[in-house]
Coordinates of C-alpha atoms in Angstrom, one line a residue:
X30 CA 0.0 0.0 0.0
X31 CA 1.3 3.4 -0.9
X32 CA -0.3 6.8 0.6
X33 CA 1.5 10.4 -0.5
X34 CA 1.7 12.5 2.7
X35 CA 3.8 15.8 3.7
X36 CA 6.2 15.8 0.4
X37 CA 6.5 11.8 1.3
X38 CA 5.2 8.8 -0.2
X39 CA 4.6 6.2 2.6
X40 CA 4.9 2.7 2.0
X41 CA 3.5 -0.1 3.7
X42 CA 5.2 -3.4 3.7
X43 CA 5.6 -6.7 5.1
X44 CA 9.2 -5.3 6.6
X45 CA 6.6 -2.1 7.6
X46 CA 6.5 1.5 7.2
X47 CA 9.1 3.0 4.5
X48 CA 9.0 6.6 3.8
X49 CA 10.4 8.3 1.0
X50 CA 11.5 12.1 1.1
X51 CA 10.5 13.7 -2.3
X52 CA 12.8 16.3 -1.7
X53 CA 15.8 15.1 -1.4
X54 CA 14.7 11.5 -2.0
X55 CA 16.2 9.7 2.0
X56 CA 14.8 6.4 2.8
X57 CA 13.4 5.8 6.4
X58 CA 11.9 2.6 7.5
X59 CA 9.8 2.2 10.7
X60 CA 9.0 -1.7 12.5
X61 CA 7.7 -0.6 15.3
X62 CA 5.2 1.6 17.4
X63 CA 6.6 1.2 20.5
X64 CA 7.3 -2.0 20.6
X65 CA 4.4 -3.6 18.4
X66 CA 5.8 -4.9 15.5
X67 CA 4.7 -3.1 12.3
X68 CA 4.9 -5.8 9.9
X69 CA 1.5 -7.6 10.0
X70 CA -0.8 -4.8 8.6
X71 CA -3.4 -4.8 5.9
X72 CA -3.8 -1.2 5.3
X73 CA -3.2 2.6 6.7
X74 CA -4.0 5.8 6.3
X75 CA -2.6 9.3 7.6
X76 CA -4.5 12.5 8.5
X77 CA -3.0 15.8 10.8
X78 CA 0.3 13.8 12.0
X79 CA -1.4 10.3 13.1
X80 CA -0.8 7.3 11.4
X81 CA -4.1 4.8 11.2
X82 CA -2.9 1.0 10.8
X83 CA -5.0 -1.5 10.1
X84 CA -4.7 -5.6 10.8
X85 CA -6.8 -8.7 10.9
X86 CA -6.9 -8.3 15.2
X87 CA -6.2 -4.4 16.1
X88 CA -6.8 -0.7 14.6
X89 CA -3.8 1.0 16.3
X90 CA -3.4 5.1 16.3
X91 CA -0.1 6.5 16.4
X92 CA 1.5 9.9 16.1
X93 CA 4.1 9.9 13.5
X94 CA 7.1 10.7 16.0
X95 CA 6.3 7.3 17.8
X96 CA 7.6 5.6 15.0
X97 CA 10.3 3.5 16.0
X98 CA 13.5 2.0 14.0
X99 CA 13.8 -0.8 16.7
X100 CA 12.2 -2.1 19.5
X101 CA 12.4 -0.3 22.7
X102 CA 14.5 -2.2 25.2
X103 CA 11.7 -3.4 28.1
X104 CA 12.8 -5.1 31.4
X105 CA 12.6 -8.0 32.3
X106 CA 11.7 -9.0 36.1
X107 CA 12.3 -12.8 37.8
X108 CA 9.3 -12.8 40.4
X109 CA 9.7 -16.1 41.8
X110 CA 10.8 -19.4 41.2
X111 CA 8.6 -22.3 42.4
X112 CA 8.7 -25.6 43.5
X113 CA 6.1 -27.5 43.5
X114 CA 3.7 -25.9 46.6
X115 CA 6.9 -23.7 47.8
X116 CA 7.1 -19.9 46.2
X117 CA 10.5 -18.6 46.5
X118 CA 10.2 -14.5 45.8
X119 CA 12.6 -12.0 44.2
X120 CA 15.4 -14.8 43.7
X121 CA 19.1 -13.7 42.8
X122 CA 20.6 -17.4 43.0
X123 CA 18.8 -20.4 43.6
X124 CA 20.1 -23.5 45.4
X125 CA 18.2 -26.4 44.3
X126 CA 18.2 -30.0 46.0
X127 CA 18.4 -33.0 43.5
X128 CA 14.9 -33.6 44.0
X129 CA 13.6 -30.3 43.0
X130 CA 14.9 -30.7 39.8
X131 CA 11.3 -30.0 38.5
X132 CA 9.7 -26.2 38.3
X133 CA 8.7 -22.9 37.4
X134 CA 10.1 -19.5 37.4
X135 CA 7.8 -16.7 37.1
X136 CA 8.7 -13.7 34.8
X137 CA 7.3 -10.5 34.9
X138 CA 7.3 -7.9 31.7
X139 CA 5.3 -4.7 33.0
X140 CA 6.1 -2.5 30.2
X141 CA 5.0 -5.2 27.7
X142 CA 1.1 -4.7 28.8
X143 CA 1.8 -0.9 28.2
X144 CA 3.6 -1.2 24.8
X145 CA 1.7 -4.0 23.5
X146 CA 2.6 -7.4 22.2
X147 CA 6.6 -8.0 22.8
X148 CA 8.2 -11.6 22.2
X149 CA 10.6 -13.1 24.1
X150 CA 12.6 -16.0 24.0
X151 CA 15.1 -17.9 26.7
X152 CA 17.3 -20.1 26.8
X153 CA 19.7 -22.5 29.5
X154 CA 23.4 -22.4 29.2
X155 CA 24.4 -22.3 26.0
X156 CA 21.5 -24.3 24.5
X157 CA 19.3 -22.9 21.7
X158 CA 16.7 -20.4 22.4
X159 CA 12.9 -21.2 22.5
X160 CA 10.2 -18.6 21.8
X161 CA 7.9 -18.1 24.9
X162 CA 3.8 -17.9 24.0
X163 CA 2.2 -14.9 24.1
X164 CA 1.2 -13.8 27.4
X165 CA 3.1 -16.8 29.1
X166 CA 4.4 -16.0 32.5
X167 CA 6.5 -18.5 33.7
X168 CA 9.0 -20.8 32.8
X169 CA 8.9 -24.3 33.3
X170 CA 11.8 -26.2 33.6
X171 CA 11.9 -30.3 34.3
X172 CA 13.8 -33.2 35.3
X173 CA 17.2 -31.2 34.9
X174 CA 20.1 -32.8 36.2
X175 CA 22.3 -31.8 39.0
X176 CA 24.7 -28.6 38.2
X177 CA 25.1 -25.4 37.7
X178 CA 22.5 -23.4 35.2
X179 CA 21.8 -19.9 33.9
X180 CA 18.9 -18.8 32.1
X181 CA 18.9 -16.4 30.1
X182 CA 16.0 -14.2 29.0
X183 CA 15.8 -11.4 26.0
X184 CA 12.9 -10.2 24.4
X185 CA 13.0 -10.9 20.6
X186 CA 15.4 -8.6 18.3
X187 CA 17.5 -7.5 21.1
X188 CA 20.9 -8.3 22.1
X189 CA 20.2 -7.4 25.6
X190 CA 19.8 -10.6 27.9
X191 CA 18.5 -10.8 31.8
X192 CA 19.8 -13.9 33.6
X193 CA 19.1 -16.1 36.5
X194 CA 21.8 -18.4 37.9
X195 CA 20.7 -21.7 39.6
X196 CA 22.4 -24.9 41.5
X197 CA 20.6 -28.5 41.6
X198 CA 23.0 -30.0 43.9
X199 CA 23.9 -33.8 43.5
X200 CA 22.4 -36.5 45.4
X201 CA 24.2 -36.9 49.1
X202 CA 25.4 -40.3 47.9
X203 CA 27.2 -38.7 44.7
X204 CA 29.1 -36.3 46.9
X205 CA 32.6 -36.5 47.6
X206 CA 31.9 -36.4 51.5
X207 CA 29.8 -39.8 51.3
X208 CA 32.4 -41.3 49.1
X209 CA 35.4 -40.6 52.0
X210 CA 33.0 -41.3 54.7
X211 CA 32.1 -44.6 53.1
X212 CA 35.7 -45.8 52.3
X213 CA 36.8 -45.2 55.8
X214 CA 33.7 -46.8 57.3
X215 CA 34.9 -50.1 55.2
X216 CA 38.1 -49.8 55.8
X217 CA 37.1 -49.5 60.0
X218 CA 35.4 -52.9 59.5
X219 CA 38.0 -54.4 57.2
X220 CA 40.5 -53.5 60.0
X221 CA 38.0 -54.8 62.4

């Protein structure tokens, strides 16, 4: 779609907005209005310094100068992390035992009900990333073996990761405490 506004011709896209300066003929392309991605639109139209975008879910109504390049960077917030009944609140580090290698860690994106819908995707260690669903606030992470973990969260599109470092510790019989406390036990009855 192509609309001619202010000595521009506006171009809609599936990359989204393009302008073109008539006068001395710069390129600008827009994704974003805030942080809601531009490229799923059917139509627009522009009247006194408002852009009008239309798509299959949403009219949106934006003033020109909120057209963005790029996403705006939005914070990310690790509420809790919890284990089965037990809600651990405002963790830094976590200390797991073995058996509580099942559960959840709650995020929290306050900007993202303000700007719109934002996509984010996490990963653990240095595994690949998964995309979370839309609206989805926690993490659920299962039957992870003992050692040390981060996860790492970024909203889509930016570099810019937030990161949550966690310990499952190993069984009490795998630790290297049991295994000297054991040999000298049998050695005791051996020199018994």
């Amino acid at each position: 779609k192509t609309k001619l506004y202010q000595n521009k011709i506006w171009v809609l896209s599936n990359k989204g907005i393009h302008t073109i300066d008539l006068t001395d003929f710069q390129i600008q392309s827009y994704s974003y209005i805030g942080a809601v991605e531009l490229n799923k639109n059917n139509d627009f139209t522009l009247a006194k310094d408002i852009l009008y975008l239309i798509s299959g879910q949403k009219t949106y109504k934006v003033k020109l100068s909120e057209l963005r390049k790029s996403p705006p960077v939005i914070p990310i917030y690790f509420n809790y992390v919890e284990v089965g009944e037990l809600k651990l609140f405002n963790p830094k580090s976590v200390q797991l035992a073995y058996n509580e290698n099942s559960f959840a860690i709650g995020i929290d994106v306050p900007a993202a009900s303000v700007l719109g819908n934002v996509d984010y995707e996490y990963k653990i260690n240095n595994n690949n990333w998964f995309q979370l669903s839309k609206g989805q606030t926690k993490i659920y992470l299962s039957q992870l073996a003992p050692g040390t973990y981060t996860l790492y969260v970024r909203q889509i599109g930016i570099p810019k990761t937030y990161s949550l470092n966690f310990t499952i510790q190993s069984p009490f019989w795998k630790q290297w405490w049991f295994f000297v406390l054991s040999s000298l036990v049998v050695l005791g009855l051996l020199s018994l």
